């Protein structure tokens, strides 16, 4: 496939090419969609051993309080996200969403407390808008830096800890969502025990000029394969995790998206710091009273995948439309198709029989509990 020269390249572009990646445009970048092993093998390798992902296209932002007091940056961030940032301990990371005045999700992100400042990772397609959003809302109280000199990789899978421990033995002491600064192969890195596959694993921020060396060291391990966007998508779908732009966007609220777990008690009605974020009235009301629709898992009854955009109906004729599929494909770990979508609350209970429109027919699907594959996070 021809890839436009206008696309940006990650610091690992040459490594990806040298490994035989098939490159595609994604979020303004030229990114590997798969390597010679193929999507199926890459997916299963990540479930049984370890996979290495180039996620350097994502945005890395430093939020540093002008006062020098970390808590001031936490309070500032709480004005743009509905999560408990002030209560986030140093060396810990938390999932969050930027919301708009209608309660919609502008982006989802990870926030890390690094003591005197915060480290924020956002989606590639949204990072410039996110940075402008932060500058507008908290720029008076915080210095903001969008890092352009660091790569970001993810090492995911049940062998990830053992592989990474060969470079830094202390890695085994980290719990899910812990974050540490460390030296990997003479590179000054920020390591979090996190990822987006449902597997135990790590995300590692590395100075750009040293990223290829660290990755080659990891890829030398017999348990590690490079993984592209194709397997990334099937892994996160099996894990029941949202992809921004597909499963969540400015038209969906955290409650509709079944992400209320990301809104801690302190930010809810009656909490110590309730509200105070964009769309709070709508989101807090939905937390108490429920939303009209909800993101659910879907298991097609046959072998045919049900793709994003498929209409969901309560009847086989497709006359009573109750929702839409937002992500769908084949789940290699399950050897079966899986999907996610939004349905009206009356159709959201696990086990509900629905019908998905596929090429002019309505095929049976069952509402399923997420995730499809149990996560293996080290808590």
Short mmCIF file of C-alpha atoms in Angstrom, two decimals:
data_model
loop_
_atom_site.label_atom_id
_atom_site.label_comp_id
_atom_site.label_asym_id
_atom_site.label_seq_id
_atom_site.Cartn_x
_atom_site.Cartn_y
_atom_site.Cartn_z
CA UNK A 1 0.00 0.00 0.00
CA UNK A 2 1.23 3.46 -0.85
CA UNK A 3 1.50 5.61 2.21
CA UNK A 4 1.47 9.38 1.90
CA UNK A 5 4.72 11.20 2.56
CA UNK A 6 2.62 13.78 4.42
CA UNK A 7 2.07 11.32 7.23
CA UNK A 8 4.15 11.62 10.37
CA UNK A 9 6.53 8.87 11.38
CA UNK A 10 7.26 7.54 14.83
CA UNK A 11 10.84 7.20 16.15
CA UNK A 12 10.46 3.46 15.49
CA UNK A 13 9.49 3.84 11.83
CA UNK A 14 12.75 2.46 10.43
CA UNK A 15 12.65 -0.45 12.87
CA UNK A 16 9.08 -1.26 11.85
CA UNK A 17 10.07 -1.23 8.17
CA UNK A 18 13.12 -3.39 8.83
CA UNK A 19 10.90 -5.93 10.59
CA UNK A 20 8.71 -6.24 7.49
CA UNK A 21 5.71 -4.26 8.72
CA UNK A 22 2.84 -3.47 6.38
CA UNK A 23 2.34 0.23 6.97
CA UNK A 24 -0.97 2.09 6.79
CA UNK A 25 -2.18 5.61 7.55
CA UNK A 26 -3.58 5.92 11.07
CA UNK A 27 -4.34 9.09 13.05
CA UNK A 28 -2.03 11.12 10.83
CA UNK A 29 0.86 8.64 11.19
CA UNK A 30 2.33 5.88 9.08
CA UNK A 31 1.82 2.90 11.38
CA UNK A 32 2.36 -0.88 11.21
CA UNK A 33 -0.94 -2.74 10.80
CA UNK A 34 0.75 -6.14 10.85
CA UNK A 35 4.11 -7.84 10.62
CA UNK A 36 5.02 -10.99 8.63
CA UNK A 37 3.62 -13.32 11.32
CA UNK A 38 0.13 -11.99 10.58
CA UNK A 39 -2.67 -10.63 12.75
CA UNK A 40 -3.86 -14.00 14.04
CA UNK A 41 -0.42 -15.12 15.26
CA UNK A 42 0.37 -11.67 16.67
CA UNK A 43 -2.88 -11.74 18.64
CA UNK A 44 -2.33 -15.21 20.07
CA UNK A 45 1.35 -14.49 20.79
CA UNK A 46 0.26 -11.59 23.00
CA UNK A 47 -2.20 -13.83 24.85
CA UNK A 48 0.32 -16.61 25.56
CA UNK A 49 3.74 -14.87 25.61
CA UNK A 50 4.52 -11.22 24.84
CA UNK A 51 3.93 -8.68 22.09
CA UNK A 52 5.70 -5.38 21.48
CA UNK A 53 3.60 -2.47 20.19
CA UNK A 54 4.80 0.87 18.82
CA UNK A 55 2.34 3.39 20.30
CA UNK A 56 4.60 6.40 19.83
CA UNK A 57 1.89 8.19 17.85
CA UNK A 58 0.03 8.84 21.10
CA UNK A 59 0.45 12.16 22.87
CA UNK A 60 2.61 12.54 25.97
CA UNK A 61 1.95 15.70 27.94
CA UNK A 62 3.64 17.07 31.06
CA UNK A 63 1.44 19.13 33.41
CA UNK A 64 3.58 21.08 35.85
CA UNK A 65 1.98 23.47 38.40
CA UNK A 66 3.26 27.03 38.26
CA UNK A 67 3.13 27.06 42.06
CA UNK A 68 5.49 24.07 42.26
CA UNK A 69 2.89 22.24 44.38
CA UNK A 70 1.72 18.98 42.82
CA UNK A 71 -1.70 19.20 44.44
CA UNK A 72 -2.36 22.43 42.55
CA UNK A 73 -1.92 20.58 39.24
CA UNK A 74 -4.25 17.85 40.52
CA UNK A 75 -6.93 20.42 41.36
CA UNK A 76 -6.51 22.00 37.94
CA UNK A 77 -6.87 18.65 36.16
CA UNK A 78 -10.03 17.93 38.15
CA UNK A 79 -11.65 20.89 36.36
CA UNK A 80 -11.41 19.02 33.04
CA UNK A 81 -11.88 15.35 34.05
CA UNK A 82 -14.51 13.72 36.31
CA UNK A 83 -12.00 11.51 38.13
CA UNK A 84 -10.24 11.80 41.47
CA UNK A 85 -6.83 13.25 40.58
CA UNK A 86 -6.12 14.81 43.98
CA UNK A 87 -6.41 11.38 45.59
CA UNK A 88 -4.07 9.74 43.09
CA UNK A 89 -0.95 8.68 44.98
CA UNK A 90 2.52 9.51 43.70
CA UNK A 91 3.75 6.77 41.37
CA UNK A 92 0.22 5.73 40.41
CA UNK A 93 -1.75 6.06 37.18
CA UNK A 94 -5.49 6.43 36.58
CA UNK A 95 -7.80 6.20 33.54
CA UNK A 96 -9.75 9.39 32.81
CA UNK A 97 -11.83 11.14 30.17
CA UNK A 98 -12.01 14.75 29.03
CA UNK A 99 -15.66 15.76 28.87
CA UNK A 100 -17.54 18.57 27.14
CA UNK A 101 -20.43 20.68 28.43
CA UNK A 102 -22.94 18.12 27.12
CA UNK A 103 -21.25 15.30 29.05
CA UNK A 104 -19.72 13.85 25.87
CA UNK A 105 -16.23 12.40 25.81
CA UNK A 106 -13.59 14.54 24.07
CA UNK A 107 -10.91 11.88 24.57
CA UNK A 108 -9.86 9.17 26.98
CA UNK A 109 -6.47 9.31 28.63
CA UNK A 110 -4.15 8.12 31.37
CA UNK A 111 -3.02 10.44 34.18
CA UNK A 112 0.10 9.69 36.25
CA UNK A 113 1.17 11.41 39.45
CA UNK A 114 4.93 11.92 39.31
CA UNK A 115 5.11 14.00 42.50
CA UNK A 116 5.75 17.59 41.52
CA UNK A 117 4.05 17.14 38.14
CA UNK A 118 1.64 14.93 36.19
CA UNK A 119 2.26 12.87 33.06
CA UNK A 120 -0.71 12.53 30.72
CA UNK A 121 -1.01 10.15 27.74
CA UNK A 122 -3.74 10.90 25.18
CA UNK A 123 -4.87 9.47 21.85
CA UNK A 124 -2.92 10.35 18.71
CA UNK A 125 -5.83 11.76 16.73
CA UNK A 126 -6.85 14.02 19.61
CA UNK A 127 -3.52 15.12 21.03
CA UNK A 128 -3.30 18.58 19.49
CA UNK A 129 -6.91 19.33 20.42
CA UNK A 130 -6.30 17.91 23.91
CA UNK A 131 -3.26 20.09 24.38
CA UNK A 132 -5.21 23.18 23.28
CA UNK A 133 -8.04 22.15 25.61
CA UNK A 134 -5.66 21.90 28.55
CA UNK A 135 -3.97 25.16 27.63
CA UNK A 136 -7.34 26.92 27.54
CA UNK A 137 -8.66 25.55 30.82
CA UNK A 138 -5.60 25.11 33.06
CA UNK A 139 -2.89 27.08 31.25
CA UNK A 140 -3.12 29.90 33.80
CA UNK A 141 -2.11 27.62 36.65
CA UNK A 142 0.06 25.00 34.92
CA UNK A 143 2.95 24.84 32.51
CA UNK A 144 2.10 22.37 29.74
CA UNK A 145 4.50 20.54 27.46
CA UNK A 146 3.57 18.23 24.57
CA UNK A 147 6.58 15.94 24.38
CA UNK A 148 7.90 15.36 20.86
CA UNK A 149 11.21 13.78 21.80
CA UNK A 150 10.01 10.53 23.32
CA UNK A 151 8.77 7.23 21.91
CA UNK A 152 6.11 5.11 23.60
CA UNK A 153 5.96 1.33 23.43
CA UNK A 154 3.78 -1.32 25.05
CA UNK A 155 5.02 -4.77 26.04
CA UNK A 156 1.96 -6.92 26.69
CA UNK A 157 1.31 -10.52 27.63
CA UNK A 158 1.87 -13.10 30.38
CA UNK A 159 5.63 -13.22 29.68
CA UNK A 160 6.05 -9.44 29.64
CA UNK A 161 7.24 -9.25 33.26
CA UNK A 162 9.85 -11.96 32.80
CA UNK A 163 11.11 -10.37 29.58
CA UNK A 164 11.36 -6.87 31.02
CA UNK A 165 12.92 -8.18 34.25
CA UNK A 166 15.98 -9.13 32.21
CA UNK A 167 16.55 -5.39 31.70
CA UNK A 168 15.34 -4.18 35.11
CA UNK A 169 14.83 -6.68 37.93
CA UNK A 170 12.70 -4.33 40.05
CA UNK A 171 9.89 -4.49 37.50
CA UNK A 172 8.34 -7.49 39.27
CA UNK A 173 7.52 -5.36 42.34
CA UNK A 174 5.18 -3.12 40.34
CA UNK A 175 1.40 -3.57 40.59
CA UNK A 176 -1.22 -2.75 37.97
CA UNK A 177 -1.19 1.03 37.39
CA UNK A 178 2.11 1.57 39.22
CA UNK A 179 4.51 3.93 37.44
CA UNK A 180 8.28 4.11 37.94
CA UNK A 181 11.24 5.92 36.42
CA UNK A 182 13.99 3.48 35.55
CA UNK A 183 17.01 2.86 33.37
CA UNK A 184 16.46 0.33 30.58
CA UNK A 185 19.50 -0.49 28.48
CA UNK A 186 21.00 2.92 29.39
CA UNK A 187 17.77 4.73 28.48
CA UNK A 188 15.97 7.01 30.95
CA UNK A 189 12.44 5.55 30.85
CA UNK A 190 9.06 5.99 32.49
CA UNK A 191 7.41 2.58 32.94
CA UNK A 192 3.77 1.97 33.84
CA UNK A 193 2.26 -1.43 34.50
CA UNK A 194 -0.66 -0.95 32.15
CA UNK A 195 -1.80 -1.46 28.59
CA UNK A 196 -4.79 -1.91 26.35
CA UNK A 197 -4.97 -5.62 25.64
CA UNK A 198 -6.45 -6.98 28.87
CA UNK A 199 -3.14 -8.72 29.54
CA UNK A 200 -0.58 -7.96 32.19
CA UNK A 201 2.05 -5.70 30.67
CA UNK A 202 3.84 -2.40 30.54
CA UNK A 203 3.87 0.88 28.66
CA UNK A 204 7.29 2.50 28.40
CA UNK A 205 8.14 6.10 27.50
CA UNK A 206 11.67 6.28 26.06
CA UNK A 207 13.86 9.10 24.67
CA UNK A 208 13.37 8.89 20.90
CA UNK A 209 17.02 8.41 20.03
CA UNK A 210 17.29 5.41 22.35
CA UNK A 211 13.95 3.74 21.57
CA UNK A 212 15.14 1.49 18.76
CA UNK A 213 17.94 0.07 20.91
CA UNK A 214 15.54 -0.78 23.74
CA UNK A 215 13.06 -2.34 21.32
CA UNK A 216 15.70 -4.43 19.58
CA UNK A 217 16.86 -5.68 22.98
CA UNK A 218 13.28 -6.71 23.82
CA UNK A 219 12.71 -8.26 20.38
CA UNK A 220 15.85 -10.36 20.79
CA UNK A 221 13.93 -12.31 23.42
CA UNK A 222 12.37 -15.48 21.97
CA UNK A 223 9.05 -14.75 23.72
CA UNK A 224 8.52 -11.37 22.00
CA UNK A 225 7.06 -10.58 18.59
CA UNK A 226 6.31 -7.14 17.10
CA UNK A 227 2.57 -6.48 16.97
CA UNK A 228 0.61 -4.19 14.64
CA UNK A 229 -2.64 -2.27 14.78
CA UNK A 230 -4.64 -5.25 13.49
CA UNK A 231 -3.94 -7.40 16.53
CA UNK A 232 -4.14 -4.36 18.80
CA UNK A 233 -7.74 -3.92 17.71
CA UNK A 234 -8.80 -7.54 18.17
CA UNK A 235 -7.04 -7.74 21.56
CA UNK A 236 -8.70 -4.61 22.94
CA UNK A 237 -12.08 -5.71 21.57
CA UNK A 238 -11.83 -9.09 23.33
CA UNK A 239 -10.86 -7.15 26.47
CA UNK A 240 -14.00 -5.02 26.15
CA UNK A 241 -11.99 -1.79 25.99
CA UNK A 242 -13.22 1.29 24.14
CA UNK A 243 -11.51 2.69 21.07
CA UNK A 244 -11.92 6.45 20.89
CA UNK A 245 -13.72 7.47 17.73
CA UNK A 246 -15.47 4.10 17.51
CA UNK A 247 -16.93 3.23 20.91
CA UNK A 248 -16.74 6.64 22.58
CA UNK A 249 -16.83 10.18 21.19
CA UNK A 250 -18.30 13.60 21.86
CA UNK A 251 -21.80 12.13 21.53
CA UNK A 252 -21.41 9.53 24.29
CA UNK A 253 -21.23 10.12 28.02
CA UNK A 254 -19.11 8.06 30.45
CA UNK A 255 -22.29 6.53 31.91
CA UNK A 256 -23.64 5.53 28.50
CA UNK A 257 -20.22 4.02 27.73
CA UNK A 258 -20.30 1.93 30.95
CA UNK A 259 -17.27 3.84 32.21
CA UNK A 260 -18.81 5.02 35.48
CA UNK A 261 -16.17 2.96 37.31
CA UNK A 262 -13.73 5.70 36.24
CA UNK A 263 -15.61 8.32 38.29
CA UNK A 264 -14.59 7.89 41.90
CA UNK A 265 -16.77 8.65 44.92
CA UNK A 266 -15.07 11.98 45.62
CA UNK A 267 -16.30 13.43 42.31
CA UNK A 268 -19.87 12.11 42.50
CA UNK A 269 -22.85 13.80 44.13
CA UNK A 270 -22.23 13.95 47.88
CA UNK A 271 -18.49 13.45 47.42
CA UNK A 272 -15.79 15.72 48.81
CA UNK A 273 -15.23 17.35 45.40
CA UNK A 274 -18.41 16.55 43.52
CA UNK A 275 -18.85 18.05 40.08
CA UNK A 276 -16.81 20.97 38.81
CA UNK A 277 -15.98 19.35 35.46
CA UNK A 278 -17.58 19.98 32.03
CA UNK A 279 -20.95 18.30 31.69
CA UNK A 280 -21.14 17.52 35.41
CA UNK A 281 -24.89 18.14 35.70
CA UNK A 282 -25.67 15.63 32.95
CA UNK A 283 -23.13 13.00 34.03
CA UNK A 284 -23.98 13.17 37.73
CA UNK A 285 -27.68 12.92 36.91
CA UNK A 286 -27.03 9.84 34.77
CA UNK A 287 -24.98 8.28 37.59
CA UNK A 288 -27.98 8.60 39.88
CA UNK A 289 -30.83 7.96 37.45
CA UNK A 290 -29.27 5.98 34.62
CA UNK A 291 -28.89 6.77 30.93
CA UNK A 292 -31.23 5.90 28.07
CA UNK A 293 -28.69 3.65 26.38
CA UNK A 294 -25.61 1.66 27.28
CA UNK A 295 -22.52 0.10 25.73
CA UNK A 296 -22.73 -3.70 25.80
CA UNK A 297 -20.89 -6.73 24.53
CA UNK A 298 -22.42 -8.71 21.68
CA UNK A 299 -21.83 -12.32 20.69
CA UNK A 300 -22.99 -13.21 17.16
CA UNK A 301 -24.54 -16.68 17.06
CA UNK A 302 -22.81 -17.74 13.83
CA UNK A 303 -19.32 -17.33 12.39
CA UNK A 304 -19.98 -14.13 10.44
CA UNK A 305 -18.38 -11.05 12.07
CA UNK A 306 -20.71 -8.14 12.79
CA UNK A 307 -18.92 -4.91 11.92
CA UNK A 308 -19.15 -1.33 13.19
CA UNK A 309 -22.20 0.48 11.90
CA UNK A 310 -24.48 -2.56 11.85
CA UNK A 311 -27.99 -1.81 13.06
CA UNK A 312 -29.28 -3.75 16.08
CA UNK A 313 -32.96 -4.67 16.30
CA UNK A 314 -35.11 -6.58 18.75
CA UNK A 315 -36.82 -8.52 15.96
CA UNK A 316 -35.52 -10.60 13.07
CA UNK A 317 -37.30 -8.34 10.55
CA UNK A 318 -35.20 -5.39 11.79
CA UNK A 319 -38.23 -3.17 12.37
CA UNK A 320 -37.66 -2.37 16.05
CA UNK A 321 -34.20 -0.76 16.01
CA UNK A 322 -32.63 -0.64 19.50
CA UNK A 323 -29.03 0.27 18.80
CA UNK A 324 -25.87 0.20 16.67
CA UNK A 325 -22.64 -1.79 16.66
CA UNK A 326 -19.53 0.36 17.26
CA UNK A 327 -16.77 -2.28 17.08
CA UNK A 328 -16.85 -5.79 15.71
CA UNK A 329 -14.62 -8.49 14.35
CA UNK A 330 -13.24 -11.95 14.92
CA UNK A 331 -11.85 -12.83 18.35
CA UNK A 332 -8.91 -15.20 17.79
CA UNK A 333 -8.73 -16.21 21.47
CA UNK A 334 -12.39 -17.23 21.39
CA UNK A 335 -12.34 -18.56 17.82
CA UNK A 336 -15.59 -16.66 17.32
CA UNK A 337 -16.85 -13.23 16.29
CA UNK A 338 -17.36 -10.58 18.97
CA UNK A 339 -18.68 -7.04 18.94
CA UNK A 340 -19.64 -4.05 21.09
CA UNK A 341 -22.35 -1.49 20.59
CA UNK A 342 -24.92 0.81 22.15
CA UNK A 343 -28.45 -0.37 22.84
CA UNK A 344 -31.44 1.08 24.66
CA UNK A 345 -31.50 0.22 28.37
CA UNK A 346 -34.45 -2.11 27.86
CA UNK A 347 -32.27 -4.25 25.59
CA UNK A 348 -29.04 -4.11 27.60
CA UNK A 349 -29.37 -7.05 29.99
CA UNK A 350 -26.88 -9.88 29.40
CA UNK A 351 -28.54 -12.72 27.56
CA UNK A 352 -30.94 -10.48 25.62
CA UNK A 353 -31.50 -11.79 22.09
CA UNK A 354 -31.04 -9.16 19.38
CA UNK A 355 -30.52 -9.16 15.61
CA UNK A 356 -27.73 -7.38 13.73
CA UNK A 357 -28.11 -6.15 10.17
CA UNK A 358 -25.43 -7.80 8.01
CA UNK A 359 -25.57 -7.55 4.20
CA UNK A 360 -29.35 -7.30 4.03
CA UNK A 361 -30.11 -9.94 6.65
CA UNK A 362 -30.67 -9.72 10.38
CA UNK A 363 -28.47 -12.27 12.16
CA UNK A 364 -28.94 -13.29 15.82
CA UNK A 365 -26.60 -11.83 18.44
CA UNK A 366 -26.73 -12.11 22.22
CA UNK A 367 -25.94 -9.30 24.67
CA UNK A 368 -22.88 -10.46 26.61
CA UNK A 369 -21.00 -9.41 29.72
CA UNK A 370 -17.69 -7.66 29.09
CA UNK A 371 -14.84 -8.47 28.87
CA UNK A 372 -15.03 -11.41 26.49
CA UNK A 373 -11.61 -12.60 27.71
CA UNK A 374 -10.84 -12.20 31.44
CA UNK A 375 -8.10 -9.66 32.12
CA UNK A 376 -4.88 -10.80 33.77
CA UNK A 377 -3.77 -7.57 35.41
CA UNK A 378 -1.35 -7.99 38.35
CA UNK A 379 -3.18 -6.23 41.13
#
